[in-house]
Amino acid sequence: MNPVPSPSSTVAGPGHSFPGARPALALLLLINLFNYIDRQVLAAVVDPIKQSLFGNGETAGGTLGVLQEWCRSHLGFKPELAFIGVLSMAFMVTYMLGAPLFGRLAERRSRWMIISIGVILWSLASGASGLAATFFILLLTRCFVGIGEAAYGPVAPALISDYYPVKVRGQVLALFYMAIPVGSALGYVLGGAVSRSAIGDWGAQWLGVHAESWRWAFYLVVIPGLILGVSSWFMREPPRGQADLAQPDA
């Protein structure tokens, strides 16, 4: 990872971005795209997950089975869908708690380093979601996905603000946030398509990997995420606040 440059060596001209701004924006945009692809994959594979982990409504073993029986006997409903909802809630809670902490940390440490670690963490956790054999393991992996993405969410816009002056910052941030609806749609569509495909059979035949197709929806985001995470490690940190000092064109 490159050191933080001195402000005098990277000062932008009036109304212009700082050196390395375009590659940085492209990388942050791709990360944001895969960020939201990964978030929506879970929603796309709810039915096969429920079938895989809970079967046709039978009681699971261990603690989960005890919870199922308690919900059926005391609350009068089948709790399987509620458990699936807990997976999404676990992500949101860990993200909500982690984002302010990482935002604070980013004031003192390299923001690209924080992003790199976060992207690698959520990519590995997403792959681990596909390996989960029980509900509680899947719940744990979704918590780690939330932690990883919390390291990215509050940091990326701050980086963009230091690469681009106020004059063009709104346009750049609009482009950056465009990845949210696009990534969300792609995650839902690709996750659903993969979970309903024969990729599980192909993986067993050609790779020797015996896994249900819905698990591949989580596996497929791992490699791109790791590449993006490692690439982030080598990005150069822009001087903090210098873009705000750039004077607009007369």
mmCIF file of C-alpha atoms in Angstrom:
data_model
loop_
_atom_site.group_PDB
_atom_site.id
_atom_site.type_symbol
_atom_site.label_atom_id
_atom_site.label_comp_id
_atom_site.label_asym_id
_atom_site.label_seq_id
_atom_site.Cartn_x
_atom_site.Cartn_y
_atom_site.Cartn_z
ATOM 1 C CA MET A 1 0.000 0.000 0.000
ATOM 2 C CA ASN A 2 1.416 3.372 -0.982
ATOM 3 C CA PRO A 3 2.011 6.005 1.716
ATOM 4 C CA VAL A 4 -0.145 9.080 2.102
ATOM 5 C CA PRO A 5 1.216 11.766 -0.242
ATOM 6 C CA SER A 6 2.072 15.232 0.956
ATOM 7 C CA PRO A 7 -0.560 17.845 0.075
ATOM 8 C CA SER A 8 1.934 19.966 -1.847
ATOM 9 C CA SER A 9 2.726 17.127 -4.242
ATOM 10 C CA THR A 10 -0.851 16.455 -5.291
ATOM 11 C CA VAL A 11 -2.672 19.761 -5.315
ATOM 12 C CA ALA A 12 -5.313 19.940 -8.012
ATOM 13 C CA GLY A 13 -5.856 22.857 -10.313
ATOM 14 C CA PRO A 14 -9.042 24.902 -10.234
ATOM 15 C CA GLY A 15 -12.085 22.714 -10.747
ATOM 16 C CA HIS A 16 -10.009 19.629 -11.519
ATOM 17 C CA SER A 17 -9.742 16.263 -9.785
ATOM 18 C CA PHE A 18 -6.621 15.045 -8.045
ATOM 19 C CA PRO A 19 -4.159 12.624 -9.676
ATOM 20 C CA GLY A 20 -5.450 9.047 -9.647
ATOM 21 C CA ALA A 21 -9.061 10.134 -9.199
ATOM 22 C CA ARG A 22 -10.461 8.241 -12.177
ATOM 23 C CA PRO A 23 -8.908 4.844 -11.332
ATOM 24 C CA ALA A 24 -9.999 5.337 -7.727
ATOM 25 C CA LEU A 25 -13.561 6.138 -8.772
ATOM 26 C CA ALA A 26 -13.679 3.140 -11.112
ATOM 27 C CA LEU A 27 -12.494 0.842 -8.325
ATOM 28 C CA LEU A 28 -14.908 2.282 -5.766
ATOM 29 C CA LEU A 29 -17.754 2.029 -8.264
ATOM 30 C CA LEU A 30 -17.030 -1.655 -8.932
ATOM 31 C CA ILE A 31 -16.773 -2.374 -5.221
ATOM 32 C CA ASN A 32 -20.095 -0.646 -4.622
ATOM 33 C CA LEU A 33 -21.654 -2.680 -7.424
ATOM 34 C CA PHE A 34 -20.522 -5.985 -5.892
ATOM 35 C CA ASN A 35 -21.457 -4.660 -2.466
ATOM 36 C CA TYR A 36 -25.122 -4.521 -3.464
ATOM 37 C CA ILE A 37 -24.969 -7.653 -5.594
ATOM 38 C CA ASP A 38 -23.852 -9.516 -2.495
ATOM 39 C CA ARG A 39 -26.576 -7.966 -0.339
ATOM 40 C CA GLN A 40 -29.385 -9.079 -2.651
ATOM 41 C CA VAL A 41 -28.141 -12.603 -3.318
ATOM 42 C CA LEU A 42 -29.656 -13.767 -0.036
ATOM 43 C CA ALA A 43 -33.112 -12.469 -0.966
ATOM 44 C CA ALA A 44 -32.904 -14.325 -4.275
ATOM 45 C CA VAL A 45 -32.180 -17.715 -2.704
ATOM 46 C CA VAL A 46 -34.590 -17.664 0.252
ATOM 47 C CA ASP A 47 -36.694 -20.582 -1.005
ATOM 48 C CA PRO A 48 -33.812 -23.003 -1.707
ATOM 49 C CA ILE A 49 -32.168 -22.058 1.599
ATOM 50 C CA LYS A 50 -35.390 -22.792 3.456
ATOM 51 C CA GLN A 51 -35.712 -26.113 1.650
ATOM 52 C CA SER A 52 -32.079 -27.024 2.294
ATOM 53 C CA LEU A 53 -31.876 -26.062 5.959
ATOM 54 C CA PHE A 54 -35.443 -26.802 7.080
ATOM 55 C CA GLY A 55 -36.720 -29.333 4.550
ATOM 56 C CA ASN A 56 -40.477 -29.738 4.213
ATOM 57 C CA GLY A 57 -41.293 -28.216 7.564
ATOM 58 C CA GLU A 58 -39.694 -30.926 9.690
ATOM 59 C CA THR A 59 -38.033 -29.956 12.932
ATOM 60 C CA ALA A 60 -34.303 -29.314 12.782
ATOM 61 C CA GLY A 61 -31.913 -30.729 15.316
ATOM 62 C CA GLY A 62 -30.279 -28.986 18.252
ATOM 63 C CA THR A 63 -31.094 -25.507 19.476
ATOM 64 C CA LEU A 64 -32.804 -24.538 16.236
ATOM 65 C CA GLY A 65 -35.224 -27.438 16.613
ATOM 66 C CA VAL A 66 -36.049 -26.335 20.148
ATOM 67 C CA LEU A 67 -36.828 -22.840 18.858
ATOM 68 C CA GLN A 68 -38.997 -24.271 16.098
ATOM 69 C CA GLU A 69 -41.029 -26.356 18.516
ATOM 70 C CA TRP A 70 -41.419 -23.439 20.932
ATOM 71 C CA CYS A 71 -42.710 -21.144 18.180
ATOM 72 C CA ARG A 72 -45.164 -23.771 16.961
ATOM 73 C CA SER A 73 -46.505 -24.652 20.385
ATOM 74 C CA HIS A 74 -46.546 -21.210 22.028
ATOM 75 C CA LEU A 75 -46.958 -18.791 19.127
ATOM 76 C CA GLY A 76 -48.887 -20.982 16.719
ATOM 77 C CA PHE A 77 -46.867 -20.399 13.544
ATOM 78 C CA LYS A 78 -44.118 -22.054 11.554
ATOM 79 C CA PRO A 79 -40.950 -20.061 12.230
ATOM 80 C CA GLU A 80 -38.889 -20.966 9.167
ATOM 81 C CA LEU A 81 -39.572 -17.703 7.322
ATOM 82 C CA ALA A 82 -38.921 -15.758 10.513
ATOM 83 C CA PHE A 83 -35.516 -17.418 10.768
ATOM 84 C CA ILE A 84 -34.750 -16.364 7.198
ATOM 85 C CA GLY A 85 -35.710 -12.818 8.163
ATOM 86 C CA VAL A 86 -33.260 -13.008 11.052
ATOM 87 C CA LEU A 87 -30.467 -13.522 8.504
ATOM 88 C CA SER A 88 -31.221 -10.157 6.920
ATOM 89 C CA MET A 89 -31.639 -8.530 10.307
ATOM 90 C CA ALA A 90 -28.249 -9.856 11.437
ATOM 91 C CA PHE A 91 -26.606 -8.183 8.464
ATOM 92 C CA MET A 92 -28.344 -4.863 9.087
ATOM 93 C CA VAL A 93 -27.612 -4.831 12.826
ATOM 94 C CA THR A 94 -23.904 -5.560 12.398
ATOM 95 C CA TYR A 95 -23.711 -3.006 9.589
ATOM 96 C CA MET A 96 -25.494 -0.392 11.698
ATOM 97 C CA LEU A 97 -23.193 -0.968 14.678
ATOM 98 C CA GLY A 98 -20.007 -1.248 12.640
ATOM 99 C CA ALA A 99 -20.385 1.727 10.292
ATOM 100 C CA PRO A 100 -19.871 4.466 12.934
ATOM 101 C CA LEU A 101 -16.853 2.615 14.344
ATOM 102 C CA PHE A 102 -15.190 2.274 10.954
ATOM 103 C CA GLY A 103 -16.050 5.869 10.140
ATOM 104 C CA ARG A 104 -14.236 6.925 13.297
ATOM 105 C CA LEU A 105 -11.292 4.656 12.523
ATOM 106 C CA ALA A 106 -11.030 6.122 9.021
ATOM 107 C CA GLU A 107 -10.225 9.497 10.576
ATOM 108 C CA ARG A 108 -6.978 8.029 11.928
ATOM 109 C CA ARG A 109 -5.965 5.255 9.536
ATOM 110 C CA SER A 110 -5.601 4.747 5.801
ATOM 111 C CA ARG A 111 -9.049 4.613 4.272
ATOM 112 C CA TRP A 112 -7.918 2.406 1.403
ATOM 113 C CA MET A 113 -6.528 -0.079 3.922
ATOM 114 C CA ILE A 114 -9.870 -0.158 5.760
ATOM 115 C CA ILE A 115 -11.746 -0.649 2.483
ATOM 116 C CA SER A 116 -9.362 -3.411 1.405
ATOM 117 C CA ILE A 117 -9.778 -5.362 4.634
ATOM 118 C CA GLY A 118 -13.545 -4.854 4.585
ATOM 119 C CA VAL A 119 -13.976 -6.045 0.989
ATOM 120 C CA ILE A 120 -11.803 -9.112 1.553
ATOM 121 C CA LEU A 121 -13.700 -9.921 4.763
ATOM 122 C CA TRP A 122 -17.160 -9.691 3.222
ATOM 123 C CA SER A 123 -16.064 -11.649 0.135
ATOM 124 C CA LEU A 124 -14.715 -14.510 2.246
ATOM 125 C CA ALA A 125 -17.792 -14.371 4.479
ATOM 126 C CA SER A 126 -20.034 -14.560 1.423
ATOM 127 C CA GLY A 127 -18.201 -17.674 0.258
ATOM 128 C CA ALA A 128 -18.553 -19.104 3.751
ATOM 129 C CA SER A 129 -22.301 -18.475 3.515
ATOM 130 C CA GLY A 130 -22.375 -20.962 0.662
ATOM 131 C CA LEU A 131 -20.512 -23.498 2.799
ATOM 132 C CA ALA A 132 -22.856 -23.146 5.780
ATOM 133 C CA ALA A 133 -24.297 -26.493 6.834
ATOM 134 C CA THR A 134 -26.585 -25.104 9.550
ATOM 135 C CA PHE A 135 -28.702 -22.043 10.131
ATOM 136 C CA PHE A 136 -26.472 -20.710 12.895
ATOM 137 C CA ILE A 137 -23.346 -20.940 10.745
ATOM 138 C CA LEU A 138 -25.160 -19.071 7.986
ATOM 139 C CA LEU A 139 -26.268 -16.478 10.542
ATOM 140 C CA LEU A 140 -22.658 -15.999 11.662
ATOM 141 C CA THR A 141 -21.390 -15.563 8.110
ATOM 142 C CA ARG A 142 -24.033 -12.920 7.374
ATOM 143 C CA CYS A 143 -22.880 -11.032 10.457
ATOM 144 C CA PHE A 144 -19.344 -10.992 9.060
ATOM 145 C CA VAL A 145 -20.690 -9.779 5.718
ATOM 146 C CA GLY A 146 -22.303 -6.893 7.585
ATOM 147 C CA ILE A 147 -19.048 -6.066 9.366
ATOM 148 C CA GLY A 148 -17.094 -6.123 6.106
ATOM 149 C CA GLU A 149 -19.556 -3.901 4.288
ATOM 150 C CA ALA A 150 -19.678 -1.517 7.256
ATOM 151 C CA ALA A 151 -15.976 -0.901 6.661
ATOM 152 C CA TYR A 152 -16.778 0.310 3.155
ATOM 153 C CA GLY A 153 -20.034 2.246 3.389
ATOM 154 C CA PRO A 154 -18.953 5.330 5.377
ATOM 155 C CA VAL A 155 -15.409 5.472 3.978
ATOM 156 C CA ALA A 156 -15.892 5.441 0.201
ATOM 157 C CA PRO A 157 -17.822 8.754 -0.084
ATOM 158 C CA ALA A 158 -15.169 10.468 2.044
ATOM 159 C CA LEU A 159 -12.471 9.237 -0.326
ATOM 160 C CA ILE A 160 -14.379 10.492 -3.348
ATOM 161 C CA SER A 161 -14.749 13.884 -1.679
ATOM 162 C CA ASP A 162 -10.971 14.108 -1.351
ATOM 163 C CA TYR A 163 -10.375 13.146 -4.980
ATOM 164 C CA TYR A 164 -12.868 15.559 -6.547
ATOM 165 C CA PRO A 165 -13.516 19.260 -5.855
ATOM 166 C CA VAL A 166 -16.951 20.579 -4.971
ATOM 167 C CA LYS A 167 -17.655 21.697 -8.533
ATOM 168 C CA VAL A 168 -17.870 18.132 -9.881
ATOM 169 C CA ARG A 169 -18.404 16.164 -6.681
ATOM 170 C CA GLY A 170 -22.177 15.929 -7.020
ATOM 171 C CA GLN A 171 -21.922 14.378 -10.481
ATOM 172 C CA VAL A 172 -19.276 11.921 -9.322
ATOM 173 C CA LEU A 173 -21.267 10.851 -6.262
ATOM 174 C CA ALA A 174 -24.368 10.419 -8.426
ATOM 175 C CA LEU A 175 -22.382 8.026 -10.619
ATOM 176 C CA PHE A 176 -21.057 6.229 -7.552
ATOM 177 C CA TYR A 177 -24.511 5.742 -6.035
ATOM 178 C CA MET A 178 -25.923 4.558 -9.346
ATOM 179 C CA ALA A 179 -24.339 1.217 -8.461
ATOM 180 C CA ILE A 180 -26.928 0.750 -5.692
ATOM 181 C CA PRO A 181 -30.020 0.050 -7.851
ATOM 182 C CA VAL A 182 -27.959 -1.631 -10.565
ATOM 183 C CA GLY A 183 -26.150 -3.912 -8.116
ATOM 184 C CA SER A 184 -29.347 -4.692 -6.216
ATOM 185 C CA ALA A 185 -31.125 -5.714 -9.412
ATOM 186 C CA LEU A 186 -28.175 -7.770 -10.634
ATOM 187 C CA GLY A 187 -27.836 -9.529 -7.285
ATOM 188 C CA TYR A 188 -31.466 -10.567 -7.252
ATOM 189 C CA VAL A 189 -31.525 -11.632 -10.912
ATOM 190 C CA LEU A 190 -28.169 -13.425 -10.935
ATOM 191 C CA GLY A 191 -28.760 -15.045 -7.552
ATOM 192 C CA GLY A 192 -32.120 -16.384 -8.661
ATOM 193 C CA ALA A 193 -30.778 -17.559 -12.011
ATOM 194 C CA VAL A 194 -27.821 -19.362 -10.450
ATOM 195 C CA SER A 195 -29.934 -21.021 -7.753
ATOM 196 C CA ARG A 196 -32.295 -22.400 -10.410
ATOM 197 C CA SER A 197 -29.559 -23.498 -12.805
ATOM 198 C CA ALA A 198 -27.713 -26.787 -13.110
ATOM 199 C CA ILE A 199 -24.464 -25.270 -11.858
ATOM 200 C CA GLY A 200 -24.505 -27.599 -8.860
ATOM 201 C CA ASP A 201 -24.377 -30.602 -11.180
ATOM 202 C CA TRP A 202 -21.693 -28.979 -13.338
ATOM 203 C CA GLY A 203 -19.582 -28.222 -10.279
ATOM 204 C CA ALA A 204 -19.793 -31.821 -9.145
ATOM 205 C CA GLN A 205 -18.974 -33.148 -12.612
ATOM 206 C CA TRP A 206 -16.154 -30.820 -13.633
ATOM 207 C CA LEU A 207 -14.725 -29.515 -10.366
ATOM 208 C CA GLY A 208 -15.583 -32.275 -7.950
ATOM 209 C CA VAL A 209 -17.451 -29.743 -5.799
ATOM 210 C CA HIS A 210 -20.697 -31.221 -4.545
ATOM 211 C CA ALA A 211 -22.923 -28.295 -3.580
ATOM 212 C CA GLU A 212 -26.504 -27.253 -4.150
ATOM 213 C CA SER A 213 -26.969 -24.594 -6.813
ATOM 214 C CA TRP A 214 -28.031 -21.887 -4.336
ATOM 215 C CA ARG A 215 -24.643 -22.146 -2.656
ATOM 216 C CA TRP A 216 -22.929 -21.200 -5.914
ATOM 217 C CA ALA A 217 -24.756 -17.878 -5.848
ATOM 218 C CA PHE A 218 -22.563 -17.017 -2.848
ATOM 219 C CA TYR A 219 -19.402 -18.603 -4.262
ATOM 220 C CA LEU A 220 -19.477 -16.608 -7.492
ATOM 221 C CA VAL A 221 -18.956 -13.229 -5.803
ATOM 222 C CA VAL A 222 -15.857 -14.339 -3.907
ATOM 223 C CA ILE A 223 -13.180 -14.097 -6.616
ATOM 224 C CA PRO A 224 -14.213 -10.644 -7.948
ATOM 225 C CA GLY A 225 -14.418 -9.370 -4.378
ATOM 226 C CA LEU A 226 -10.949 -10.638 -3.484
ATOM 227 C CA ILE A 227 -9.477 -9.053 -6.613
ATOM 228 C CA LEU A 228 -11.108 -5.721 -5.784
ATOM 229 C CA GLY A 229 -10.024 -5.949 -2.153
ATOM 230 C CA VAL A 230 -6.384 -6.657 -2.983
ATOM 231 C CA SER A 231 -6.394 -3.885 -5.596
ATOM 232 C CA SER A 232 -7.628 -1.442 -2.956
ATOM 233 C CA TRP A 233 -4.624 -2.202 -0.767
ATOM 234 C CA PHE A 234 -2.268 -0.710 -3.343
ATOM 235 C CA MET A 235 -4.228 2.480 -3.988
ATOM 236 C CA ARG A 236 -2.722 5.811 -3.011
ATOM 237 C CA GLU A 237 -4.389 7.777 -0.239
ATOM 238 C CA PRO A 238 -5.383 11.327 -1.298
ATOM 239 C CA PRO A 239 -4.595 14.264 1.015
ATOM 240 C CA ARG A 240 -7.511 14.792 3.352
ATOM 241 C CA GLY A 241 -9.593 17.885 2.742
ATOM 242 C CA GLN A 242 -7.438 19.246 -0.068
ATOM 243 C CA ALA A 243 -10.201 19.045 -2.675
ATOM 244 C CA ASP A 244 -12.205 21.539 -0.624
ATOM 245 C CA LEU A 245 -9.346 24.035 -0.940
ATOM 246 C CA ALA A 246 -9.364 23.942 -4.744
ATOM 247 C CA GLN A 247 -10.820 27.188 -6.022
ATOM 248 C CA PRO A 248 -13.586 26.978 -8.647
ATOM 249 C CA ASP A 249 -13.005 28.283 -12.128
ATOM 250 C CA ALA A 250 -13.645 31.987 -12.502
#
